[in-house]
């Protein structure tokens, strides 16, 4: 009975060292495990069958989407997996379309087949593909894809490589966008640590480390609980791109300007005066570069220039001595965004509204206190923001109702 209970729990380690049988014979855990090895003989599992069995180690207790799982298999492995399912090695829940495997069979596969990291290259390549994950995808399907990606990246035998780091950062990005922030940070941290480890010998990994630090840092800036970590990551990105730009002037100014703009925006969210001064300095650095880039190639850098002009203009709104400069920057941003909105047929309307909102806050600041420090009129700014937001919402609703339905 104790053996049956252990099998039901899928844990032979719950057995005592010796288990009495009904015939007064004594069985050790090793003996029982040996019987299971005979029952589920793996010696004939070679080629596609061995690969398919090794891949089943990815399956968690709750299972994985069968269609997605088969997508990571080669054609011969797909056939082998279906055959294994027909013979009971793998369970398939047809209603939920999930594949699962018994934990005792999992233990046998680990111990007897001893899989290598190379046997999971197909799955790793799949989750790195550009079309594997999308922010536009239906949520439940995206979650199933993320579950598979997390299972692949959680394999303890995967070595630290640029491919693993890239997959971790891709998965972390989409986890964060889908609200799974703890999982996101866990995978991002792993990806960043691998890039940092490899950067000493591979310059591309240093570039990826800076880029991904900037990406996750900017994502975190949208959440109150991660503001300190956001600033830390964005400062790392700025420091790396600044050093690279100094070493090779002109080569990395686009990346450096983007990192400065993102850090400046993040710092501008604070209500601390010193932090706002830092935000102003960083954004001025970004603006100088992006203004030059815009003059050289208006079509390519117009949107970037508008963003930095808007961000710096908003920061200067809190300093009564800079109201005139703030207005000039915001009107520049508004002009550029209105141009892009006309050219795109209305696709940039949200960015136009954003700058209008910031101009409204500036107008309130000037009207209420004029020459006083802007920190005193924060309640008025909040009121202006609420009024502007409601107005934009009403206008957007009216425009949406006026548009013809999409087919």
CSV table of C-alpha atoms in Angstrom, one decimal, residues 155-384:
chain,number,residue,atom,x,y,z
A,155,UNK,CA,16.1,24.1,-17.9
A,156,UNK,CA,19.1,23.8,-15.6
A,157,UNK,CA,21.3,22.4,-18.3
A,158,UNK,CA,21.2,25.5,-20.6
A,159,UNK,CA,24.6,27.2,-20.7
A,160,UNK,CA,25.0,31.0,-20.5
A,161,UNK,CA,25.0,32.0,-24.1
A,162,UNK,CA,24.0,35.1,-26.2
A,163,UNK,CA,21.0,33.1,-27.5
A,164,UNK,CA,19.8,32.2,-24.0
A,165,UNK,CA,20.2,35.9,-22.9
A,166,UNK,CA,18.2,37.1,-25.9
A,167,UNK,CA,15.4,34.6,-25.2
A,168,UNK,CA,15.3,35.6,-21.6
A,169,UNK,CA,15.0,39.3,-22.4
A,170,UNK,CA,12.3,38.7,-25.1
A,171,UNK,CA,10.3,36.6,-22.6
A,172,UNK,CA,10.9,39.1,-19.8
A,173,UNK,CA,9.6,42.0,-22.0
A,174,UNK,CA,6.4,40.2,-22.9
A,175,UNK,CA,5.9,38.9,-19.4
A,176,UNK,CA,6.0,42.5,-18.2
A,177,UNK,CA,3.6,43.7,-20.9
A,178,UNK,CA,1.2,41.0,-19.8
A,179,UNK,CA,1.4,41.9,-16.1
A,180,UNK,CA,3.6,39.1,-15.0
A,181,UNK,CA,6.1,41.4,-13.5
A,182,UNK,CA,7.9,39.1,-11.0
A,183,UNK,CA,8.5,36.5,-13.8
A,184,UNK,CA,9.6,39.3,-16.1
A,185,UNK,CA,12.2,40.7,-13.8
A,186,UNK,CA,13.5,37.2,-13.0
A,187,UNK,CA,14.1,36.5,-16.7
A,188,UNK,CA,15.4,40.0,-17.5
A,189,UNK,CA,17.9,39.7,-14.6
A,190,UNK,CA,19.1,36.4,-15.9
A,191,UNK,CA,19.4,37.7,-19.5
A,192,UNK,CA,21.3,40.9,-18.3
A,193,UNK,CA,23.6,38.8,-16.1
A,194,UNK,CA,24.5,36.6,-19.1
A,195,UNK,CA,25.1,39.6,-21.4
A,196,UNK,CA,27.3,41.2,-18.7
A,197,UNK,CA,29.3,38.0,-18.2
A,198,UNK,CA,29.9,37.6,-22.0
A,199,UNK,CA,30.6,41.3,-22.7
A,200,UNK,CA,34.2,41.1,-21.7
A,201,UNK,CA,35.0,39.0,-24.7
A,202,UNK,CA,32.1,39.9,-27.0
A,203,UNK,CA,31.4,43.6,-27.7
A,204,UNK,CA,28.0,42.7,-29.2
A,205,UNK,CA,26.9,41.4,-25.8
A,206,UNK,CA,27.9,44.8,-24.2
A,207,UNK,CA,25.7,46.5,-26.8
A,208,UNK,CA,22.8,44.2,-26.0
A,209,UNK,CA,23.3,44.6,-22.3
A,210,UNK,CA,23.0,48.4,-22.7
A,211,UNK,CA,20.0,48.2,-25.0
A,212,UNK,CA,18.1,45.7,-22.8
A,213,UNK,CA,18.9,47.6,-19.6
A,214,UNK,CA,17.3,50.6,-21.3
A,215,UNK,CA,14.3,48.7,-22.5
A,216,UNK,CA,13.3,47.1,-19.1
A,217,UNK,CA,14.3,50.3,-17.3
A,218,UNK,CA,11.9,52.3,-19.4
A,219,UNK,CA,9.1,49.7,-19.0
A,220,UNK,CA,9.6,49.8,-15.2
A,221,UNK,CA,9.2,53.6,-15.2
A,222,UNK,CA,5.5,53.1,-15.7
A,223,UNK,CA,5.1,51.4,-12.3
A,224,UNK,CA,5.5,53.1,-8.9
A,225,UNK,CA,6.9,50.1,-7.2
A,226,UNK,CA,9.9,49.8,-9.6
A,227,UNK,CA,11.0,53.4,-9.9
A,228,UNK,CA,14.4,53.0,-8.1
A,229,UNK,CA,15.2,49.9,-10.2
A,230,UNK,CA,14.1,51.7,-13.3
A,231,UNK,CA,16.5,54.6,-12.6
A,232,UNK,CA,19.3,52.2,-11.9
A,233,UNK,CA,19.0,50.4,-15.1
A,234,UNK,CA,18.5,53.5,-17.2
A,235,UNK,CA,21.6,55.1,-15.6
A,236,UNK,CA,23.6,51.9,-16.5
A,237,UNK,CA,22.4,52.2,-20.1
A,238,UNK,CA,23.3,55.9,-20.3
A,239,UNK,CA,26.8,55.2,-18.8
A,240,UNK,CA,27.6,52.5,-21.3
A,241,UNK,CA,26.4,54.3,-24.4
A,242,UNK,CA,28.2,57.5,-23.3
A,243,UNK,CA,31.5,55.6,-22.9
A,244,UNK,CA,31.0,53.9,-26.3
A,245,UNK,CA,30.2,57.2,-27.9
A,246,UNK,CA,33.3,58.9,-26.4
A,247,UNK,CA,35.4,56.0,-27.7
A,248,UNK,CA,34.0,56.3,-31.2
A,249,UNK,CA,32.4,59.7,-31.6
A,250,UNK,CA,29.3,59.7,-33.8
A,251,UNK,CA,28.9,56.0,-34.0
A,252,UNK,CA,26.5,55.5,-31.0
A,253,UNK,CA,24.9,59.0,-30.7
A,254,UNK,CA,21.5,57.7,-31.6
A,255,UNK,CA,21.6,55.1,-28.8
A,256,UNK,CA,23.1,57.5,-26.4
A,257,UNK,CA,20.4,60.1,-27.1
A,258,UNK,CA,17.6,57.5,-26.7
A,259,UNK,CA,19.1,56.4,-23.3
A,260,UNK,CA,19.3,60.0,-22.1
A,261,UNK,CA,15.7,60.7,-23.2
A,262,UNK,CA,14.4,57.6,-21.4
A,263,UNK,CA,16.3,58.4,-18.2
A,264,UNK,CA,15.2,62.1,-18.3
A,265,UNK,CA,11.6,61.0,-18.7
A,266,UNK,CA,11.9,58.6,-15.8
A,267,UNK,CA,13.5,61.2,-13.5
A,268,UNK,CA,10.9,63.7,-14.5
A,269,UNK,CA,8.3,61.6,-12.8
A,270,UNK,CA,9.8,62.4,-9.4
A,271,UNK,CA,8.6,65.4,-7.3
A,272,UNK,CA,12.1,65.9,-5.9
A,273,UNK,CA,13.7,69.2,-7.0
A,274,UNK,CA,17.2,67.8,-7.3
A,275,UNK,CA,16.0,64.9,-9.4
A,276,UNK,CA,14.3,67.3,-11.7
A,277,UNK,CA,17.5,69.2,-12.2
A,278,UNK,CA,19.2,65.9,-13.2
A,279,UNK,CA,16.3,65.2,-15.6
A,280,UNK,CA,16.7,68.6,-17.2
A,281,UNK,CA,20.5,68.1,-17.7
A,282,UNK,CA,20.1,64.6,-19.2
A,283,UNK,CA,17.2,65.8,-21.5
A,284,UNK,CA,19.3,68.8,-22.7
A,285,UNK,CA,22.0,66.3,-23.7
A,286,UNK,CA,19.4,64.2,-25.6
A,287,UNK,CA,17.9,67.3,-27.2
A,288,UNK,CA,21.2,68.6,-28.5
A,289,UNK,CA,21.9,65.3,-30.3
A,290,UNK,CA,18.4,64.7,-31.6
A,291,UNK,CA,18.2,68.3,-32.9
A,292,UNK,CA,21.3,67.6,-35.0
A,293,UNK,CA,20.0,64.3,-36.2
A,294,UNK,CA,16.7,65.9,-37.1
A,295,UNK,CA,18.4,68.6,-39.2
A,296,UNK,CA,20.5,65.9,-41.0
A,297,UNK,CA,17.6,63.5,-41.6
A,298,UNK,CA,14.1,65.0,-40.8
A,299,UNK,CA,12.1,62.0,-42.0
A,300,UNK,CA,13.9,59.5,-39.8
A,301,UNK,CA,14.4,61.6,-36.6
A,302,UNK,CA,11.4,63.9,-36.5
A,303,UNK,CA,9.5,61.7,-34.0
A,304,UNK,CA,12.5,61.3,-31.7
A,305,UNK,CA,13.1,65.1,-31.7
A,306,UNK,CA,9.5,65.7,-30.9
A,307,UNK,CA,9.6,63.4,-27.9
A,308,UNK,CA,12.6,64.9,-26.4
A,309,UNK,CA,11.4,68.5,-27.0
A,310,UNK,CA,8.1,67.5,-25.3
A,311,UNK,CA,9.8,65.8,-22.3
A,312,UNK,CA,12.2,68.7,-21.7
A,313,UNK,CA,9.4,71.2,-22.1
A,314,UNK,CA,7.3,69.3,-19.5
A,315,UNK,CA,10.2,69.3,-17.0
A,316,UNK,CA,10.8,73.1,-17.5
A,317,UNK,CA,7.1,73.7,-16.8
A,318,UNK,CA,7.9,73.2,-13.1
A,319,UNK,CA,10.5,76.0,-13.1
A,320,UNK,CA,8.9,79.5,-13.3
A,321,UNK,CA,12.2,80.9,-14.7
A,322,UNK,CA,11.9,78.6,-17.7
A,323,UNK,CA,8.3,79.1,-18.8
A,324,UNK,CA,9.2,80.8,-22.1
A,325,UNK,CA,11.7,78.0,-23.1
A,326,UNK,CA,9.1,75.4,-22.0
A,327,UNK,CA,6.5,77.0,-24.3
A,328,UNK,CA,8.9,77.1,-27.2
A,329,UNK,CA,9.8,73.4,-26.8
A,330,UNK,CA,6.3,72.3,-26.4
A,331,UNK,CA,5.1,74.3,-29.4
A,332,UNK,CA,7.9,72.8,-31.5
A,333,UNK,CA,6.9,69.3,-30.4
A,334,UNK,CA,3.2,70.1,-31.2
A,335,UNK,CA,4.1,71.3,-34.7
A,336,UNK,CA,6.1,68.2,-35.5
A,337,UNK,CA,3.4,65.9,-34.1
A,338,UNK,CA,0.6,67.7,-36.0
A,339,UNK,CA,2.7,67.2,-39.2
A,340,UNK,CA,3.1,63.5,-38.5
A,341,UNK,CA,-0.5,63.1,-37.6
A,342,UNK,CA,-1.7,64.7,-40.9
A,343,UNK,CA,0.7,62.5,-42.9
A,344,UNK,CA,-0.3,59.3,-41.1
A,345,UNK,CA,-4.0,60.0,-41.5
A,346,UNK,CA,-4.6,60.5,-37.8
A,347,UNK,CA,-2.5,57.6,-36.4
A,348,UNK,CA,-0.4,60.0,-34.2
A,349,UNK,CA,-3.4,61.7,-32.6
A,350,UNK,CA,-2.5,60.4,-29.1
A,351,UNK,CA,0.9,62.1,-29.3
A,352,UNK,CA,-0.7,65.4,-30.4
A,353,UNK,CA,-3.1,65.1,-27.4
A,354,UNK,CA,-0.1,64.4,-25.1
A,355,UNK,CA,1.6,67.7,-26.1
A,356,UNK,CA,-1.7,69.6,-25.9
A,357,UNK,CA,-2.0,68.3,-22.3
A,358,UNK,CA,1.4,69.5,-21.4
A,359,UNK,CA,0.8,72.9,-23.0
A,360,UNK,CA,-2.4,73.1,-20.9
A,361,UNK,CA,-0.4,72.4,-17.7
A,362,UNK,CA,2.0,75.2,-18.7
A,363,UNK,CA,-0.8,77.6,-19.3
A,364,UNK,CA,-2.3,76.9,-15.8
A,365,UNK,CA,1.1,77.3,-14.2
A,366,UNK,CA,1.7,80.7,-15.9
A,367,UNK,CA,-1.9,81.9,-15.1
A,368,UNK,CA,-2.0,80.9,-11.5
A,369,UNK,CA,1.4,81.8,-10.1
A,370,UNK,CA,3.5,83.4,-12.8
A,371,UNK,CA,6.8,84.0,-11.2
A,372,UNK,CA,6.5,81.6,-8.2
A,373,UNK,CA,8.2,78.2,-8.0
A,374,UNK,CA,6.0,75.8,-9.8
A,375,UNK,CA,6.1,73.2,-7.0
A,376,UNK,CA,3.5,75.3,-5.2
A,377,UNK,CA,0.9,74.9,-7.9
A,378,UNK,CA,1.1,71.1,-8.2
A,379,UNK,CA,-2.6,70.8,-7.2
A,380,UNK,CA,-3.5,73.2,-10.0
A,381,UNK,CA,-1.5,71.1,-12.4
A,382,UNK,CA,-3.3,67.9,-11.3
A,383,UNK,CA,-6.6,69.7,-11.8
A,384,UNK,CA,-5.6,70.8,-15.3
